[in-house]
Amino acid sequence: MDSKVDALGVADTTELKSCCATVYQSEWARVILGDSFHPGGLALTEHLGATIGLAPGQRLLDVASGQGASAIRLAERFGCTIVGVDYGDESVRNATAAATAAGVGQLVTFQQGDAERLPVADGSFDAVICECAFCTFPDKPTAASEFMRVLKPGGRVGLSDLTRSGAIPTDLQGLLAWIACIADAQPLDEYARYLREAGLTVNLVEAHDDALAAMVREIQGKLLGAEIMVKLKKIDLPPTVDFDQAKRMARAAAEAVQAKHFGYAVLTATKP
Ligand SMILES: C[S@@+](CC[C@H](N)C(=O)[O-])C[C@H]1O[C@@H](n2cnc3c(N)ncnc32)[C@H](O)[C@@H]1O
């Protein structure tokens, strides 16, 4: 096994992916993050969709689709057909219900699957997006090759993810930090390299660091709010939620973002 994964105290990469999916489909994630689990929220998702030229009639694959908020918004805005794939089966159920409630159930469907072995046919999509999740995939070269495999020739990839410069601070290592997209965040050039080595042509790289700074501030505020609500017994969170650990990590993340050790970026690429 990858020695970085080995150091996280999980048995293997399957357990790592399950832990990640379990956290993001929990009530706790919704309380702290809302429905859209990435910096920049749905405004950045719409920007990503416009940048890769989504249009009615096209087929889009959303890899690691979470609660489905991005897929639903992109269907509403661009009228394309969207398949969302996520490791968490409860996320898939929640996203399916949300698409029906939003009235886009005929355009948007979700299924359980692994980004490293996408459950869809070769050459079957016009575009692939992956927001704030590529950094959590243990086998990034395989995930990038999967994007390439499922695209039609001329198909586009829109990736948005956490970037780092320099080493990861000690406070931001470990399983929770990995799941929070921090511990295996890559330098911007590395994301471009994964895409290029999969055979894709990288077209555009954009920094959106302010979106990350705003999200970390928002999380810090929501953590304080959630702690008060739990103490007042207004919301119920699992006893496993450790507010002190989460607040320590959020503080360390805020400092690292301020020091420009972490940022957020959008990359787009094309299948030749
Ligand atoms: C930070 S959330 C992002 C969700 C969504 N893209 C968004 O921006 O709202 C990360 C998501 O990646 C999913 N995930 C993690 N590893 C995965 C894998 N190997 N295959 C598919 N989904 C995965 C998790 O279940 C979670 O829903």
mmCIF file of N, CA and C in Angstrom, residues 34 76 103 111 121 154 171 183 213-214 223 255 272:
data_model
loop_
_atom_site.group_PDB
_atom_site.id
_atom_site.type_symbol
_atom_site.label_atom_id
_atom_site.label_comp_id
_atom_site.label_asym_id
_atom_site.label_seq_id
_atom_site.Cartn_x
_atom_site.Cartn_y
_atom_site.Cartn_z
ATOM 1 N N GLY A 34 -23.176 22.849 4.550
ATOM 2 C CA GLY A 34 -24.350 23.099 3.694
ATOM 3 C C GLY A 34 -24.460 21.967 2.675
ATOM 4 N N GLU A 76 -29.992 22.675 -14.318
ATOM 5 C CA GLU A 76 -30.903 23.821 -14.379
ATOM 6 C C GLU A 76 -30.330 24.918 -15.277
ATOM 7 N N GLY A 103 -37.034 18.988 -9.527
ATOM 8 C CA GLY A 103 -37.715 18.900 -10.826
ATOM 9 C C GLY A 103 -36.776 18.613 -11.991
ATOM 10 N N GLN A 111 -25.332 7.398 -9.325
ATOM 11 C CA GLN A 111 -25.066 5.997 -9.021
ATOM 12 C C GLN A 111 -23.822 5.860 -8.154
ATOM 13 N N ALA A 121 -19.478 3.544 -19.493
ATOM 14 C CA ALA A 121 -18.803 3.016 -20.699
ATOM 15 C C ALA A 121 -17.728 3.975 -21.221
ATOM 16 N N GLY A 154 -12.380 14.994 -28.018
ATOM 17 C CA GLY A 154 -12.801 16.408 -27.952
ATOM 18 C C GLY A 154 -13.516 16.741 -26.653
ATOM 19 N N ASP A 171 0.069 19.735 11.869
ATOM 20 C CA ASP A 171 -1.311 19.786 12.403
ATOM 21 C C ASP A 171 -2.344 19.392 11.352
ATOM 22 N N ALA A 183 -4.745 16.834 3.505
ATOM 23 C CA ALA A 183 -3.497 16.088 3.708
ATOM 24 C C ALA A 183 -2.877 15.554 2.424
ATOM 25 N N ALA A 213 -10.276 30.796 1.331
ATOM 26 C CA ALA A 213 -10.185 31.585 2.568
ATOM 27 C C ALA A 213 -11.594 31.838 3.114
ATOM 28 N N ALA A 214 -12.529 32.176 2.232
ATOM 29 C CA ALA A 214 -13.906 32.461 2.676
ATOM 30 C C ALA A 214 -14.546 31.203 3.250
ATOM 31 N N LEU A 223 -18.714 25.926 12.991
ATOM 32 C CA LEU A 223 -18.289 25.013 14.065
ATOM 33 C C LEU A 223 -18.696 25.584 15.426
ATOM 34 N N GLU A 255 -4.752 29.516 9.226
ATOM 35 C CA GLU A 255 -3.395 30.104 9.240
ATOM 36 C C GLU A 255 -2.629 29.723 7.978
ATOM 37 N N PRO A 272 -7.736 14.857 -26.733
ATOM 38 C CA PRO A 272 -7.440 15.146 -28.143
ATOM 39 C C PRO A 272 -8.329 14.324 -29.079
#
